[in-house]
Amino acid sequence: MKSSGSDSGSSYDHDRAVLENLGYKQSLDRSLSAFGTFGITFSCLSILSGLTPLYGNALQSGGPVTVIWGWLVVSVFTLTIGLSLAEICSAYPTTGGLYFWTIKILEGRVINGVKVGSPDWVPLASWIVGYTNWLGLCVAIASTDLSMAQFLASLVSMTVEYDPSKYVIFAIYVGIIILHGFVNSTAVRLNGMFNMLSVWWHVVGTALIVIVVVLMTPQKQSAAFVFTEWKNNTGWSSPFYVFMLGLLQSQYTLSGYDSAAHMSEETKNAQKGGPWGIIRAIITASLVGWFFLVGITFCITNFEDQIVAPKVGVALSQIFLDSTGRTWAIVLVFVILVAQFFCGSALTLSSSRMVFAFARDGALPFSKHLHRLDKDKSPVIAVWFNIAFCFVLGLPFIWSETAFAAIVSVNTIASSISYLIPILCRIVLARHTFEPGPFSLGRLSIPIGIVATIWILITSVLFLCPTEAPVTAENMNYACVPFVAVIGLCSLYYAFWGRHWFKPGGTRATDDGDEDMVDVDLDRTSIKDWQADEKH
């Protein structure tokens, strides 16, 4: 039997060999365990961060029916997307993740027995995937931290007679993103421990909230209300359309699980740790989220005063205050605030790795600087680049609260598009040539990928639609504006510059600014032997 130290060394050597075979050097600190990667991914899926700001909106778009059953619908379809991405992640465990997969999947494409490689349009597709993935992660940070700022403002409203203005809320938001910048400027092993704490905070915190609110609510709703009540305050007459609009809360929460892929180059045994990080995070979040939604919905005592027009500004805060009194309400809101901080921090960590990888391939402005690492092997410049961009993303909130809804929609759409393209490449163009890693879906790969693709297309179109009728300049869904602007700019950037050289996995720029070609012929037989040893 091998010693643990020998096993650890063998695993590290294998991870490094796989990475080099994909065209990259091991430069990040590979110190995360599988649980650490799961912790970061689960934190990005944060139930308490995603469900809490939009809970009131979802209840007005279909009522408890949409909130309770819609969550299960979205959970099932999200798992199909996660399974498809996990299989690709196992084959190509790189920090670049989705944009790199888009090119790599098609490198071995064969037509009539002849290897033809990738079509000419694939580098552009990879480029767009990279930018939508980056945009989705940054918008997720902005929406999470704006939500945290609003919750903090509602906490202030509970304790003193003060109604914070939009400018005050924005100032709180800026303070939060700066704190996230400092937290993520530390070594990744410290971030790993930070996010493992986050897992327990979310699980225990969710249980505490539900137990306290349920026990202290004097008159609870009936099971018929929780599982069958329909509410529609959207102005739209179509029940199906209203139900689908109500799924935004669930789909917004259950996104960001690609974070496990972006941590691949820092995860031990990444071909297994990355995929299982995605799947376990989705399943755990789905179960914990349903428990939370069912428990809280039983405790709605006045729909109009708590959901439609809460005095403290946030529906959940109002439910806490009415059910438990001021002291417990402050404690429960504090639990959510800490969970939101954990979530924003995990998203900042993941997005910085994505920027590091994209800059390593030269796809971003200032790439020479953005892929540099500090003494702890952390991409600190990439962290602050994202913080600066999040500051810009938050500015529209000062002029319109509709901007927050647009930010949420952009997060869902951008993430979905970045998931869609590599899955489509896998199930359509590389149906017979894709070589899976240790995690494989086998014969179910194509059917699951088809279901995932259909769901992504439906939700992407849906979240560009207006959520209220009649449609006015005030309630119009402007999500398409920033989304089209970013995609348009990145496409022009590619057309005039990137198309001449962009090809991930080829020539890498070192920290010294020199070009370094990594060309390692990895023996696939040795990988299979290693995998067999791991099973035993």
PDB file of N, CA and C in Angstrom, residues 323-405:
ATOM      1  N   SER A 323     -43.059  37.783  12.332  1.00  0.00           N
ATOM      2  CA  SER A 323     -43.175  36.459  12.955  1.00  0.00           C
ATOM      3  C   SER A 323     -42.394  36.337  14.251  1.00  0.00           C
ATOM      4  N   THR A 324     -41.223  36.950  14.319  1.00  0.00           N
ATOM      5  CA  THR A 324     -40.319  36.695  15.450  1.00  0.00           C
ATOM      6  C   THR A 324     -40.051  37.903  16.325  1.00  0.00           C
ATOM      7  N   GLY A 325     -40.438  39.078  15.878  1.00  0.00           N
ATOM      8  CA  GLY A 325     -40.100  40.279  16.632  1.00  0.00           C
ATOM      9  C   GLY A 325     -38.758  40.847  16.202  1.00  0.00           C
ATOM     10  N   ARG A 326     -38.456  42.042  16.673  1.00  0.00           N
ATOM     11  CA  ARG A 326     -37.279  42.764  16.185  1.00  0.00           C
ATOM     12  C   ARG A 326     -35.961  42.054  16.494  1.00  0.00           C
ATOM     13  N   THR A 327     -35.788  41.542  17.694  1.00  0.00           N
ATOM     14  CA  THR A 327     -34.491  40.954  18.074  1.00  0.00           C
ATOM     15  C   THR A 327     -34.143  39.756  17.203  1.00  0.00           C
ATOM     16  N   TRP A 328     -35.073  38.803  17.117  1.00  0.00           N
ATOM     17  CA  TRP A 328     -34.800  37.622  16.295  1.00  0.00           C
ATOM     18  C   TRP A 328     -34.705  37.989  14.816  1.00  0.00           C
ATOM     19  N   ALA A 329     -35.500  38.945  14.368  1.00  0.00           N
ATOM     20  CA  ALA A 329     -35.448  39.360  12.961  1.00  0.00           C
ATOM     21  C   ALA A 329     -34.062  39.888  12.613  1.00  0.00           C
ATOM     22  N   ILE A 330     -33.463  40.648  13.513  1.00  0.00           N
ATOM     23  CA  ILE A 330     -32.109  41.167  13.289  1.00  0.00           C
ATOM     24  C   ILE A 330     -31.106  40.022  13.197  1.00  0.00           C
ATOM     25  N   VAL A 331     -31.249  39.034  14.084  1.00  0.00           N
ATOM     26  CA  VAL A 331     -30.354  37.869  14.060  1.00  0.00           C
ATOM     27  C   VAL A 331     -30.477  37.120  12.731  1.00  0.00           C
ATOM     28  N   LEU A 332     -31.708  36.887  12.275  1.00  0.00           N
ATOM     29  CA  LEU A 332     -31.928  36.117  11.049  1.00  0.00           C
ATOM     30  C   LEU A 332     -31.457  36.869   9.808  1.00  0.00           C
ATOM     31  N   VAL A 333     -31.681  38.174   9.784  1.00  0.00           N
ATOM     32  CA  VAL A 333     -31.178  38.967   8.660  1.00  0.00           C
ATOM     33  C   VAL A 333     -29.650  38.969   8.661  1.00  0.00           C
ATOM     34  N   PHE A 334     -29.054  38.979   9.848  1.00  0.00           N
ATOM     35  CA  PHE A 334     -27.592  38.917   9.949  1.00  0.00           C
ATOM     36  C   PHE A 334     -27.072  37.599   9.366  1.00  0.00           C
ATOM     37  N   VAL A 335     -27.779  36.494   9.624  1.00  0.00           N
ATOM     38  CA  VAL A 335     -27.397  35.191   9.055  1.00  0.00           C
ATOM     39  C   VAL A 335     -27.377  35.276   7.529  1.00  0.00           C
ATOM     40  N   ILE A 336     -28.400  35.903   6.963  1.00  0.00           N
ATOM     41  CA  ILE A 336     -28.467  36.052   5.508  1.00  0.00           C
ATOM     42  C   ILE A 336     -27.355  36.962   4.996  1.00  0.00           C
ATOM     43  N   LEU A 337     -27.084  38.040   5.716  1.00  0.00           N
ATOM     44  CA  LEU A 337     -26.024  38.972   5.301  1.00  0.00           C
ATOM     45  C   LEU A 337     -24.664  38.280   5.221  1.00  0.00           C
ATOM     46  N   VAL A 338     -24.353  37.460   6.221  1.00  0.00           N
ATOM     47  CA  VAL A 338     -23.069  36.738   6.210  1.00  0.00           C
ATOM     48  C   VAL A 338     -23.038  35.754   5.049  1.00  0.00           C
ATOM     49  N   ALA A 339     -24.168  35.064   4.798  1.00  0.00           N
ATOM     50  CA  ALA A 339     -24.241  34.123   3.677  1.00  0.00           C
ATOM     51  C   ALA A 339     -24.037  34.847   2.351  1.00  0.00           C
ATOM     52  N   GLN A 340     -24.617  36.030   2.225  1.00  0.00           N
ATOM     53  CA  GLN A 340     -24.431  36.818   1.010  1.00  0.00           C
ATOM     54  C   GLN A 340     -22.980  37.248   0.847  1.00  0.00           C
ATOM     55  N   PHE A 341     -22.337  37.572   1.948  1.00  0.00           N
ATOM     56  CA  PHE A 341     -20.921  37.948   1.861  1.00  0.00           C
ATOM     57  C   PHE A 341     -20.080  36.749   1.414  1.00  0.00           C
ATOM     58  N   PHE A 342     -20.379  35.576   1.971  1.00  0.00           N
ATOM     59  CA  PHE A 342     -19.686  34.359   1.540  1.00  0.00           C
ATOM     60  C   PHE A 342     -19.883  34.123   0.040  1.00  0.00           C
ATOM     61  N   CYS A 343     -21.116  34.289  -0.416  1.00  0.00           N
ATOM     62  CA  CYS A 343     -21.429  34.053  -1.827  1.00  0.00           C
ATOM     63  C   CYS A 343     -20.673  35.020  -2.731  1.00  0.00           C
ATOM     64  N   GLY A 344     -20.730  36.307  -2.407  1.00  0.00           N
ATOM     65  CA  GLY A 344     -20.025  37.293  -3.208  1.00  0.00           C
ATOM     66  C   GLY A 344     -18.533  37.047  -3.241  1.00  0.00           C
ATOM     67  N   SER A 345     -17.997  36.588  -2.115  1.00  0.00           N
ATOM     68  CA  SER A 345     -16.566  36.294  -2.045  1.00  0.00           C
ATOM     69  C   SER A 345     -16.195  35.107  -2.934  1.00  0.00           C
ATOM     70  N   ALA A 346     -17.016  34.051  -2.896  1.00  0.00           N
ATOM     71  CA  ALA A 346     -16.756  32.867  -3.720  1.00  0.00           C
ATOM     72  C   ALA A 346     -16.853  33.208  -5.207  1.00  0.00           C
ATOM     73  N   LEU A 347     -17.830  34.035  -5.567  1.00  0.00           N
ATOM     74  CA  LEU A 347     -17.965  34.445  -6.967  1.00  0.00           C
ATOM     75  C   LEU A 347     -16.781  35.296  -7.408  1.00  0.00           C
ATOM     76  N   THR A 348     -16.297  36.152  -6.506  1.00  0.00           N
ATOM     77  CA  THR A 348     -15.117  36.966  -6.816  1.00  0.00           C
ATOM     78  C   THR A 348     -13.906  36.080  -7.043  1.00  0.00           C
ATOM     79  N   LEU A 349     -13.762  35.061  -6.200  1.00  0.00           N
ATOM     80  CA  LEU A 349     -12.654  34.106  -6.348  1.00  0.00           C
ATOM     81  C   LEU A 349     -12.731  33.403  -7.692  1.00  0.00           C
ATOM     82  N   SER A 350     -13.899  32.840  -8.013  1.00  0.00           N
ATOM     83  CA  SER A 350     -14.074  32.089  -9.252  1.00  0.00           C
ATOM     84  C   SER A 350     -13.856  32.980 -10.475  1.00  0.00           C
ATOM     85  N   SER A 351     -14.433  34.178 -10.462  1.00  0.00           N
ATOM     86  CA  SER A 351     -14.312  35.070 -11.620  1.00  0.00           C
ATOM     87  C   SER A 351     -12.875  35.523 -11.839  1.00  0.00           C
ATOM     88  N   SER A 352     -12.127  35.673 -10.754  1.00  0.00           N
ATOM     89  CA  SER A 352     -10.721  36.077 -10.907  1.00  0.00           C
ATOM     90  C   SER A 352      -9.915  34.986 -11.597  1.00  0.00           C
ATOM     91  N   ARG A 353     -10.249  33.725 -11.331  1.00  0.00           N
ATOM     92  CA  ARG A 353      -9.550  32.617 -11.994  1.00  0.00           C
ATOM     93  C   ARG A 353      -9.907  32.570 -13.472  1.00  0.00           C
ATOM     94  N   MET A 354     -11.162  32.878 -13.779  1.00  0.00           N
ATOM     95  CA  MET A 354     -11.580  32.898 -15.173  1.00  0.00           C
ATOM     96  C   MET A 354     -10.843  34.003 -15.928  1.00  0.00           C
ATOM     97  N   VAL A 355     -10.729  35.177 -15.306  1.00  0.00           N
ATOM     98  CA  VAL A 355     -10.003  36.292 -15.918  1.00  0.00           C
ATOM     99  C   VAL A 355      -8.527  35.937 -16.086  1.00  0.00           C
ATOM    100  N   PHE A 356      -7.939  35.307 -15.064  1.00  0.00           N
ATOM    101  CA  PHE A 356      -6.546  34.871 -15.159  1.00  0.00           C
ATOM    102  C   PHE A 356      -6.341  33.977 -16.376  1.00  0.00           C
ATOM    103  N   ALA A 357      -7.224  32.978 -16.550  1.00  0.00           N
ATOM    104  CA  ALA A 357      -7.083  32.040 -17.655  1.00  0.00           C
ATOM    105  C   ALA A 357      -7.302  32.725 -18.999  1.00  0.00           C
ATOM    106  N   PHE A 358      -8.324  33.570 -19.084  1.00  0.00           N
ATOM    107  CA  PHE A 358      -8.633  34.261 -20.333  1.00  0.00           C
ATOM    108  C   PHE A 358      -7.498  35.213 -20.712  1.00  0.00           C
ATOM    109  N   ALA A 359      -6.921  35.863 -19.700  1.00  0.00           N
ATOM    110  CA  ALA A 359      -5.784  36.750 -19.948  1.00  0.00           C
ATOM    111  C   ALA A 359      -4.544  35.950 -20.324  1.00  0.00           C
ATOM    112  N   ARG A 360      -4.394  34.765 -19.746  1.00  0.00           N
ATOM    113  CA  ARG A 360      -3.273  33.888 -20.087  1.00  0.00           C
ATOM    114  C   ARG A 360      -3.288  33.544 -21.572  1.00  0.00           C
ATOM    115  N   ASP A 361      -4.489  33.481 -22.145  1.00  0.00           N
ATOM    116  CA  ASP A 361      -4.631  33.252 -23.582  1.00  0.00           C
ATOM    117  C   ASP A 361      -4.703  34.557 -24.362  1.00  0.00           C
ATOM    118  N   GLY A 362      -4.496  35.689 -23.656  1.00  0.00           N
ATOM    119  CA  GLY A 362      -4.399  36.980 -24.318  1.00  0.00           C
ATOM    120  C   GLY A 362      -5.698  37.576 -24.797  1.00  0.00           C
ATOM    121  N   ALA A 363      -6.838  37.113 -24.290  1.00  0.00           N
ATOM    122  CA  ALA A 363      -8.128  37.538 -24.830  1.00  0.00           C
ATOM    123  C   ALA A 363      -8.684  38.804 -24.212  1.00  0.00           C
ATOM    124  N   LEU A 364      -8.083  39.304 -23.158  1.00  0.00           N
ATOM    125  CA  LEU A 364      -8.596  40.501 -22.485  1.00  0.00           C
ATOM    126  C   LEU A 364      -7.644  41.679 -22.663  1.00  0.00           C
ATOM    127  N   PRO A 365      -8.169  42.897 -22.618  1.00  0.00           N
ATOM    128  CA  PRO A 365      -7.270  44.057 -22.572  1.00  0.00           C
ATOM    129  C   PRO A 365      -6.372  43.951 -21.335  1.00  0.00           C
ATOM    130  N   PHE A 366      -5.148  44.390 -21.455  1.00  0.00           N
ATOM    131  CA  PHE A 366      -4.169  44.348 -20.357  1.00  0.00           C
ATOM    132  C   PHE A 366      -3.855  42.901 -19.927  1.00  0.00           C
ATOM    133  N   SER A 367      -3.960  41.961 -20.868  1.00  0.00           N
ATOM    134  CA  SER A 367      -3.740  40.548 -20.538  1.00  0.00           C
ATOM    135  C   SER A 367      -2.364  40.295 -19.920  1.00  0.00           C
ATOM    136  N   LYS A 368      -1.366  41.032 -20.370  1.00  0.00           N
ATOM    137  CA  LYS A 368      -0.008  40.837 -19.850  1.00  0.00           C
ATOM    138  C   LYS A 368       0.043  41.024 -18.340  1.00  0.00           C
ATOM    139  N   HIS A 369      -0.801  41.897 -17.822  1.00  0.00           N
ATOM    140  CA  HIS A 369      -0.825  42.171 -16.383  1.00  0.00           C
ATOM    141  C   HIS A 369      -1.838  41.289 -15.653  1.00  0.00           C
ATOM    142  N   LEU A 370      -2.959  41.009 -16.298  1.00  0.00           N
ATOM    143  CA  LEU A 370      -4.053  40.312 -15.616  1.00  0.00           C
ATOM    144  C   LEU A 370      -3.740  38.854 -15.297  1.00  0.00           C
ATOM    145  N   HIS A 371      -2.779  38.249 -16.012  1.00  0.00           N
ATOM    146  CA  HIS A 371      -2.481  36.857 -15.709  1.00  0.00           C
ATOM    147  C   HIS A 371      -1.275  36.696 -14.771  1.00  0.00           C
ATOM    148  N   ARG A 372      -0.778  37.801 -14.229  1.00  0.00           N
ATOM    149  CA  ARG A 372       0.347  37.722 -13.302  1.00  0.00           C
ATOM    150  C   ARG A 372      -0.107  37.201 -11.942  1.00  0.00           C
ATOM    151  N   LEU A 373       0.771  36.482 -11.271  1.00  0.00           N
ATOM    152  CA  LEU A 373       0.486  35.916  -9.954  1.00  0.00           C
ATOM    153  C   LEU A 373       1.367  36.569  -8.901  1.00  0.00           C
ATOM    154  N   ASP A 374       0.855  36.663  -7.669  1.00  0.00           N
ATOM    155  CA  ASP A 374       1.671  37.212  -6.586  1.00  0.00           C
ATOM    156  C   ASP A 374       2.502  36.098  -5.950  1.00  0.00           C
ATOM    157  N   LYS A 375       3.131  36.383  -4.832  1.00  0.00           N
ATOM    158  CA  LYS A 375       4.013  35.401  -4.191  1.00  0.00           C
ATOM    159  C   LYS A 375       3.258  34.170  -3.687  1.00  0.00           C
ATOM    160  N   ASP A 376       1.954  34.307  -3.454  1.00  0.00           N
ATOM    161  CA  ASP A 376       1.140  33.171  -3.020  1.00  0.00           C
ATOM    162  C   ASP A 376       0.491  32.443  -4.188  1.00  0.00           C
ATOM    163  N   LYS A 377       0.926  32.788  -5.412  1.00  0.00           N
ATOM    164  CA  LYS A 377       0.382  32.192  -6.636  1.00  0.00           C
ATOM    165  C   LYS A 377      -1.103  32.487  -6.801  1.00  0.00           C
ATOM    166  N   SER A 378      -1.497  33.706  -6.461  1.00  0.00           N
ATOM    167  CA  SER A 378      -2.880  34.150  -6.622  1.00  0.00           C
ATOM    168  C   SER A 378      -2.929  35.301  -7.633  1.00  0.00           C
ATOM    169  N   PRO A 379      -3.931  35.318  -8.515  1.00  0.00           N
ATOM    170  CA  PRO A 379      -4.043  36.382  -9.531  1.00  0.00           C
ATOM    171  C   PRO A 379      -4.703  37.637  -8.957  1.00  0.00           C
ATOM    172  N   VAL A 380      -3.969  38.365  -8.137  1.00  0.00           N
ATOM    173  CA  VAL A 380      -4.533  39.506  -7.409  1.00  0.00           C
ATOM    174  C   VAL A 380      -4.975  40.621  -8.349  1.00  0.00           C
ATOM    175  N   ILE A 381      -4.208  40.873  -9.404  1.00  0.00           N
ATOM    176  CA  ILE A 381      -4.585  41.932 -10.347  1.00  0.00           C
ATOM    177  C   ILE A 381      -5.918  41.597 -11.010  1.00  0.00           C
ATOM    178  N   ALA A 382      -6.118  40.322 -11.331  1.00  0.00           N
ATOM    179  CA  ALA A 382      -7.392  39.883 -11.921  1.00  0.00           C
ATOM    180  C   ALA A 382      -8.546  40.112 -10.950  1.00  0.00           C
ATOM    181  N   VAL A 383      -8.297  39.901  -9.665  1.00  0.00           N
ATOM    182  CA  VAL A 383      -9.326  40.136  -8.646  1.00  0.00           C
ATOM    183  C   VAL A 383      -9.796  41.581  -8.695  1.00  0.00           C
ATOM    184  N   TRP A 384      -8.853  42.518  -8.679  1.00  0.00           N
ATOM    185  CA  TRP A 384      -9.217  43.943  -8.621  1.00  0.00           C
ATOM    186  C   TRP A 384      -9.742  44.454  -9.962  1.00  0.00           C
ATOM    187  N   PHE A 385      -9.365  43.821 -11.042  1.00  0.00           N
ATOM    188  CA  PHE A 385      -9.949  44.134 -12.348  1.00  0.00           C
ATOM    189  C   PHE A 385     -11.458  43.872 -12.318  1.00  0.00           C
ATOM    190  N   ASN A 386     -11.846  42.737 -11.749  1.00  0.00           N
ATOM    191  CA  ASN A 386     -13.268  42.410 -11.646  1.00  0.00           C
ATOM    192  C   ASN A 386     -13.993  43.327 -10.666  1.00  0.00           C
ATOM    193  N   ILE A 387     -13.328  43.688  -9.574  1.00  0.00           N
ATOM    194  CA  ILE A 387     -13.936  44.602  -8.609  1.00  0.00           C
ATOM    195  C   ILE A 387     -14.242  45.945  -9.280  1.00  0.00           C
ATOM    196  N   ALA A 388     -13.320  46.431 -10.086  1.00  0.00           N
ATOM    197  CA  ALA A 388     -13.526  47.699 -10.798  1.00  0.00           C
ATOM    198  C   ALA A 388     -14.706  47.587 -11.766  1.00  0.00           C
ATOM    199  N   PHE A 389     -14.809  46.462 -12.447  1.00  0.00           N
ATOM    200  CA  PHE A 389     -15.910  46.266 -13.389  1.00  0.00           C
ATOM    201  C   PHE A 389     -17.248  46.177 -12.654  1.00  0.00           C
ATOM    202  N   CYS A 390     -17.244  45.541 -11.494  1.00  0.00           N
ATOM    203  CA  CYS A 390     -18.470  45.448 -10.690  1.00  0.00           C
ATOM    204  C   CYS A 390     -18.930  46.824 -10.219  1.00  0.00           C
ATOM    205  N   PHE A 391     -17.974  47.716  -9.949  1.00  0.00           N
ATOM    206  CA  PHE A 391     -18.326  49.091  -9.589  1.00  0.00           C
ATOM    207  C   PHE A 391     -19.115  49.743 -10.725  1.00  0.00           C
ATOM    208  N   VAL A 392     -18.656  49.548 -11.941  1.00  0.00           N
ATOM    209  CA  VAL A 392     -19.335  50.108 -13.120  1.00  0.00           C
ATOM    210  C   VAL A 392     -20.717  49.479 -13.281  1.00  0.00           C
ATOM    211  N   LEU A 393     -20.808  48.164 -13.092  1.00  0.00           N
ATOM    212  CA  LEU A 393     -22.089  47.469 -13.228  1.00  0.00           C
ATOM    213  C   LEU A 393     -23.135  47.971 -12.228  1.00  0.00           C
ATOM    214  N   GLY A 394     -22.680  48.399 -11.063  1.00  0.00           N
ATOM    215  CA  GLY A 394     -23.609  48.841 -10.030  1.00  0.00           C
ATOM    216  C   GLY A 394     -24.117  50.250 -10.202  1.00  0.00           C
ATOM    217  N   LEU A 395     -23.465  51.056 -11.028  1.00  0.00           N
ATOM    218  CA  LEU A 395     -23.831  52.471 -11.178  1.00  0.00           C
ATOM    219  C   LEU A 395     -25.284  52.700 -11.610  1.00  0.00           C
ATOM    220  N   PRO A 396     -25.843  51.913 -12.537  1.00  0.00           N
ATOM    221  CA  PRO A 396     -27.237  52.162 -12.958  1.00  0.00           C
ATOM    222  C   PRO A 396     -28.247  52.075 -11.824  1.00  0.00           C
ATOM    223  N   PHE A 397     -27.915  51.371 -10.738  1.00  0.00           N
ATOM    224  CA  PHE A 397     -28.840  51.240  -9.601  1.00  0.00           C
ATOM    225  C   PHE A 397     -29.186  52.598  -9.009  1.00  0.00           C
ATOM    226  N   ILE A 398     -28.275  53.553  -9.118  1.00  0.00           N
ATOM    227  CA  ILE A 398     -28.505  54.895  -8.558  1.00  0.00           C
ATOM    228  C   ILE A 398     -29.696  55.563  -9.237  1.00  0.00           C
ATOM    229  N   TRP A 399     -29.875  55.291 -10.532  1.00  0.00           N
ATOM    230  CA  TRP A 399     -30.929  55.967 -11.285  1.00  0.00           C
ATOM    231  C   TRP A 399     -32.227  55.158 -11.374  1.00  0.00           C
ATOM    232  N   SER A 400     -32.133  53.830 -11.269  1.00  0.00           N
ATOM    233  CA  SER A 400     -33.353  53.034 -11.433  1.00  0.00           C
ATOM    234  C   SER A 400     -33.217  51.685 -10.745  1.00  0.00           C
ATOM    235  N   GLU A 401     -34.232  51.335  -9.943  1.00  0.00           N
ATOM    236  CA  GLU A 401     -34.237  50.017  -9.312  1.00  0.00           C
ATOM    237  C   GLU A 401     -34.504  48.920 -10.341  1.00  0.00           C
ATOM    238  N   THR A 402     -35.067  49.318 -11.488  1.00  0.00           N
ATOM    239  CA  THR A 402     -35.263  48.363 -12.579  1.00  0.00           C
ATOM    240  C   THR A 402     -33.916  47.809 -13.027  1.00  0.00           C
ATOM    241  N   ALA A 403     -32.872  48.597 -12.787  1.00  0.00           N
ATOM    242  CA  ALA A 403     -31.528  48.151 -13.152  1.00  0.00           C
ATOM    243  C   ALA A 403     -31.161  46.858 -12.434  1.00  0.00           C
ATOM    244  N   PHE A 404     -31.640  46.696 -11.193  1.00  0.00           N
ATOM    245  CA  PHE A 404     -31.329  45.475 -10.445  1.00  0.00           C
ATOM    246  C   PHE A 404     -31.931  44.259 -11.137  1.00  0.00           C
ATOM    247  N   ALA A 405     -33.185  44.390 -11.600  1.00  0.00           N
ATOM    248  CA  ALA A 405     -33.833  43.289 -12.319  1.00  0.00           C
ATOM    249  C   ALA A 405     -33.085  42.977 -13.605  1.00  0.00           C
TER     250      ALA A 405
END
